PDB file of C-alpha atoms in Angstrom:
ATOM      1  CA  MET A  84     -72.832 -17.594 113.904  1.00 44.00           C
ATOM      2  CA  THR A  85     -75.094 -20.814 112.627  1.00 50.00           C
ATOM      3  CA  GLU A  86     -75.297 -23.917 114.950  1.00 57.00           C
ATOM      4  CA  HIS A  87     -74.810 -27.008 113.488  1.00 65.00           C
ATOM      5  CA  PRO A  88     -76.548 -30.336 114.687  1.00 82.00           C
ATOM      6  CA  ILE A  89     -75.136 -33.008 116.217  1.00 93.00           C
ATOM      7  CA  GLY A  90     -75.161 -36.030 113.817  1.00 95.00           C
ATOM      8  CA  GLN A  91     -76.975 -35.731 110.531  1.00 96.00           C
ATOM      9  CA  ILE A  92     -80.223 -37.740 109.087  1.00 97.00           C
ATOM     10  CA  ILE A  93     -79.387 -39.060 105.255  1.00 97.00           C
ATOM     11  CA  ASP A  94     -81.838 -40.212 103.172  1.00 97.00           C
ATOM     12  CA  LEU A  95     -80.854 -43.575 101.238  1.00 97.00           C
ATOM     13  CA  PRO A  96     -82.265 -44.934  97.618  1.00 97.00           C
ATOM     14  CA  LYS A  97     -85.687 -46.312  97.840  1.00 97.00           C
ATOM     15  CA  ILE A  98     -86.481 -48.646  95.379  1.00 97.00           C
ATOM     16  CA  PHE A  99     -90.241 -49.067  94.647  1.00 96.00           C
ATOM     17  CA  ASP A 100     -91.395 -52.041  93.449  1.00 97.00           C
ATOM     18  CA  PRO A 101     -95.025 -53.917  94.299  1.00 97.00           C
ATOM     19  CA  ARG A 102     -93.120 -56.775  95.133  1.00 96.00           C
ATOM     20  CA  GLY A 103     -91.743 -55.054  97.962  1.00 96.00           C
ATOM     21  CA  ASN A 104     -89.107 -51.877  98.152  1.00 96.00           C
ATOM     22  CA  LEU A 105     -85.658 -52.206  98.195  1.00 97.00           C
ATOM     23  CA  THR A 106     -83.094 -49.821  99.875  1.00 97.00           C
ATOM     24  CA  VAL A 107     -78.882 -49.758  99.262  1.00 97.00           C
ATOM     25  CA  ALA A 108     -76.536 -48.411 101.359  1.00 96.00           C
ATOM     26  CA  GLU A 109     -73.011 -48.289 100.100  1.00 96.00           C
ATOM     27  CA  GLY A 110     -69.879 -46.909 101.313  1.00 97.00           C
ATOM     28  CA  LEU A 111     -68.313 -43.758 100.277  1.00 96.00           C
ATOM     29  CA  LYS A 112     -71.351 -43.485  98.037  1.00 96.00           C
ATOM     30  CA  ASN A 113     -74.544 -42.485 100.796  1.00 94.00           C
ATOM     31  CA  VAL A 114     -72.601 -44.089 103.312  1.00 97.00           C
ATOM     32  CA  PRO A 115     -69.787 -41.371 103.833  1.00 96.00           C
ATOM     33  CA  PHE A 116     -67.072 -43.586 104.966  1.00 98.00           C
ATOM     34  CA  HIS A 117     -65.229 -47.072 104.316  1.00 98.00           C
ATOM     35  CA  ILE A 118     -67.417 -49.994 105.897  1.00 98.00           C
ATOM     36  CA  ASN A 119     -65.876 -52.188 108.188  1.00 98.00           C
ATOM     37  CA  ARG A 120     -68.077 -53.637 110.204  1.00 98.00           C
ATOM     38  CA  VAL A 121     -71.734 -54.250 110.360  1.00 98.00           C
ATOM     39  CA  TYR A 122     -74.088 -55.342 113.103  1.00 98.00           C
ATOM     40  CA  TRP A 123     -77.679 -55.083 114.266  1.00 98.00           C
ATOM     41  CA  VAL A 124     -79.367 -55.232 117.943  1.00 98.00           C
ATOM     42  CA  TYR A 125     -82.532 -56.859 118.256  1.00 97.00           C
ATOM     43  CA  ASP A 126     -85.248 -58.116 120.814  1.00 97.00           C
ATOM     44  CA  VAL A 127     -84.367 -55.222 123.253  1.00 96.00           C
ATOM     45  CA  PRO A 128     -86.737 -55.618 126.564  1.00 94.00           C
ATOM     46  CA  GLY A 129     -89.142 -52.963 126.911  1.00 88.00           C
ATOM     47  CA  GLY A 130     -87.616 -50.083 128.847  1.00 91.00           C
ATOM     48  CA  GLU A 131     -83.764 -51.124 128.087  1.00 94.00           C
ATOM     49  CA  SER A 132     -81.267 -48.887 126.770  1.00 95.00           C
ATOM     50  CA  ARG A 133     -78.640 -49.687 124.332  1.00 96.00           C
ATOM     51  CA  GLY A 134     -75.311 -47.637 123.346  1.00 96.00           C
ATOM     52  CA  GLY A 135     -74.612 -45.235 126.298  1.00 96.00           C
ATOM     53  CA  HIS A 136     -70.665 -44.906 124.953  1.00 98.00           C
ATOM     54  CA  ALA A 137     -68.446 -42.948 122.045  1.00 98.00           C
ATOM     55  CA  HIS A 138     -65.751 -43.621 120.035  1.00 98.00           C
ATOM     56  CA  LYS A 139     -62.502 -42.046 119.773  1.00 97.00           C
ATOM     57  CA  GLU A 140     -61.829 -43.223 115.948  1.00 98.00           C
ATOM     58  CA  CYS A 141     -65.098 -45.205 114.894  1.00 98.00           C
ATOM     59  CA  LYS A 142     -68.028 -43.237 113.002  1.00 98.00           C
ATOM     60  CA  GLU A 143     -71.302 -45.144 112.653  1.00 98.00           C
ATOM     61  CA  PHE A 144     -74.628 -44.576 110.596  1.00 98.00           C
ATOM     62  CA  ILE A 145     -77.417 -46.081 112.430  1.00 98.00           C
ATOM     63  CA  ILE A 146     -80.485 -47.586 110.746  1.00 98.00           C
ATOM     64  CA  ALA A 147     -84.267 -48.673 111.957  1.00 98.00           C
ATOM     65  CA  VAL A 148     -84.387 -51.235 109.638  1.00 98.00           C
ATOM     66  CA  SER A 149     -87.109 -52.176 111.289  1.00 97.00           C
ATOM     67  CA  GLY A 150     -89.834 -50.598 113.972  1.00 97.00           C
ATOM     68  CA  SER A 151     -88.598 -47.597 115.502  1.00 98.00           C
ATOM     69  CA  PHE A 152     -86.184 -46.053 118.547  1.00 98.00           C
ATOM     70  CA  THR A 153     -84.650 -42.878 119.528  1.00 98.00           C
ATOM     71  CA  VAL A 154     -81.191 -41.586 119.333  1.00 98.00           C
ATOM     72  CA  THR A 155     -79.675 -39.280 121.861  1.00 98.00           C
ATOM     73  CA  LEU A 156     -76.569 -37.651 120.808  1.00 98.00           C
ATOM     74  CA  ASP A 157     -74.240 -35.688 123.087  1.00 98.00           C
ATOM     75  CA  ASP A 158     -71.188 -33.380 122.122  1.00 97.00           C
ATOM     76  CA  GLY A 159     -70.335 -32.347 125.984  1.00 96.00           C
ATOM     77  CA  THR A 160     -72.094 -29.170 125.404  1.00 95.00           C
ATOM     78  CA  ARG A 161     -75.122 -29.870 123.445  1.00 96.00           C
ATOM     79  CA  ARG A 162     -77.813 -32.869 122.999  1.00 96.00           C
ATOM     80  CA  HIS A 163     -79.968 -33.530 119.973  1.00 97.00           C
ATOM     81  CA  THR A 164     -82.712 -36.847 119.705  1.00 97.00           C
ATOM     82  CA  TYR A 165     -83.639 -38.411 116.783  1.00 98.00           C
ATOM     83  CA  LEU A 166     -86.253 -40.800 115.969  1.00 98.00           C
ATOM     84  CA  LEU A 167     -85.451 -43.399 113.454  1.00 98.00           C
ATOM     85  CA  ASN A 168     -88.332 -45.379 112.346  1.00 98.00           C
ATOM     86  CA  HIS A 169     -87.634 -45.355 108.235  1.00 98.00           C
ATOM     87  CA  PRO A 170     -85.553 -48.110 106.897  1.00 98.00           C
ATOM     88  CA  TYR A 171     -84.392 -46.099 104.357  1.00 98.00           C
ATOM     89  CA  GLN A 172     -82.821 -43.394 106.445  1.00 97.00           C
ATOM     90  CA  GLY A 173     -79.872 -43.088 108.427  1.00 98.00           C
ATOM     91  CA  LEU A 174     -78.474 -41.314 111.267  1.00 98.00           C
ATOM     92  CA  LEU A 175     -74.630 -40.393 111.073  1.00 98.00           C
ATOM     93  CA  VAL A 176     -72.621 -39.996 113.900  1.00 98.00           C
ATOM     94  CA  ASP A 177     -69.090 -38.420 113.852  1.00 97.00           C
ATOM     95  CA  THR A 178     -66.340 -39.360 116.222  1.00 97.00           C
ATOM     96  CA  GLY A 179     -66.431 -38.117 119.641  1.00 97.00           C
ATOM     97  CA  ILE A 180     -69.954 -38.163 119.625  1.00 98.00           C
ATOM     98  CA  TRP A 181     -71.907 -39.713 123.160  1.00 98.00           C
ATOM     99  CA  ARG A 182     -74.784 -42.170 121.812  1.00 98.00           C
ATOM    100  CA  THR A 183     -77.810 -43.681 123.790  1.00 98.00           C
ATOM    101  CA  LEU A 184     -80.389 -45.630 122.045  1.00 98.00           C
ATOM    102  CA  ASP A 185     -83.721 -45.835 123.890  1.00 98.00           C
ATOM    103  CA  ASP A 186     -87.550 -46.486 123.114  1.00 97.00           C
ATOM    104  CA  PHE A 187     -87.630 -49.168 121.046  1.00 97.00           C
ATOM    105  CA  SER A 188     -90.490 -50.635 119.421  1.00 97.00           C
ATOM    106  CA  SER A 189     -91.764 -54.270 119.678  1.00 95.00           C
ATOM    107  CA  GLY A 190     -89.385 -55.958 116.780  1.00 96.00           C
ATOM    108  CA  ALA A 191     -87.488 -53.207 116.260  1.00 97.00           C
ATOM    109  CA  VAL A 192     -83.466 -53.735 114.714  1.00 98.00           C
ATOM    110  CA  CYS A 193     -81.355 -51.572 114.733  1.00 98.00           C
ATOM    111  CA  LEU A 194     -78.674 -51.966 112.018  1.00 98.00           C
ATOM    112  CA  VAL A 195     -75.289 -50.334 112.416  1.00 98.00           C
ATOM    113  CA  ILE A 196     -72.622 -50.034 110.121  1.00 98.00           C
ATOM    114  CA  ALA A 197     -68.917 -48.696 111.138  1.00 98.00           C
ATOM    115  CA  SER A 198     -66.148 -47.499 109.585  1.00 98.00           C
ATOM    116  CA  GLU A 199     -63.977 -49.309 111.801  1.00 98.00           C
ATOM    117  CA  LEU A 200     -63.020 -52.816 112.905  1.00 98.00           C
ATOM    118  CA  TYR A 201     -64.095 -53.451 116.312  1.00 98.00           C
ATOM    119  CA  ASP A 202     -61.546 -52.033 118.855  1.00 98.00           C
ATOM    120  CA  GLU A 203     -62.357 -52.082 122.455  1.00 97.00           C
ATOM    121  CA  ASP A 204     -59.619 -49.132 123.311  1.00 98.00           C
ATOM    122  CA  ASP A 205     -61.707 -46.941 120.810  1.00 98.00           C
ATOM    123  CA  TYR A 206     -64.696 -46.810 123.405  1.00 98.00           C
ATOM    124  CA  ILE A 207     -65.351 -44.413 126.116  1.00 98.00           C
ATOM    125  CA  ARG A 208     -67.811 -46.391 127.989  1.00 97.00           C
ATOM    126  CA  GLU A 209     -68.107 -43.870 131.313  1.00 97.00           C
ATOM    127  CA  TYR A 210     -69.591 -40.251 130.767  1.00 97.00           C
ATOM    128  CA  ASP A 211     -67.343 -38.429 133.133  1.00 97.00           C
ATOM    129  CA  ASP A 212     -64.635 -39.832 131.012  1.00 97.00           C
ATOM    130  CA  PHE A 213     -65.958 -38.622 127.520  1.00 98.00           C
ATOM    131  CA  ILE A 214     -66.611 -35.253 129.050  1.00 97.00           C
ATOM    132  CA  ASP A 215     -62.947 -35.094 129.995  1.00 96.00           C
ATOM    133  CA  TYR A 216     -62.086 -36.477 126.099  1.00 96.00           C
ATOM    134  CA  VAL A 217     -63.934 -33.828 124.876  1.00 95.00           C
ATOM    135  CA  LYS A 218     -62.442 -31.007 126.837  1.00 92.00           C
ATOM    136  CA  CYS A 219     -58.755 -32.062 126.068  1.00 91.00           C
ATOM    137  CA  SER A 220     -59.959 -32.254 122.148  1.00 83.00           C
ATOM    138  CA  ARG A 221     -61.085 -28.708 121.932  1.00 71.00           C
TER     139      ARG A 221
END
């Protein structure tokens, strides 16, 4: 049996230009869902973490548009850590996956493209609740 990874790195188009490169993210084209929300995280103090939650309905596509950081994904039984450090790559995070973002470089900017509008009821913010949710979902 082949084990599938948690998350998926997707390369976005990189248009080379001597004046500066350009990358495009388009819903249902290279971002595999309708885009309903976009937000970004920046000025993260050294040693701080972001994330620390899972979503019931919202899929996310996470991009390091500047600098670097790590994203650890956890499906309740397996964990995998990704280093994001290219603005032309994104990490697809499916529903029911716990995510933690760490190790932000100075000046890092984390862009998140989300499939859903903000809804507090969609969040699972306690890890023990997440494990219970995963057990009930199987």
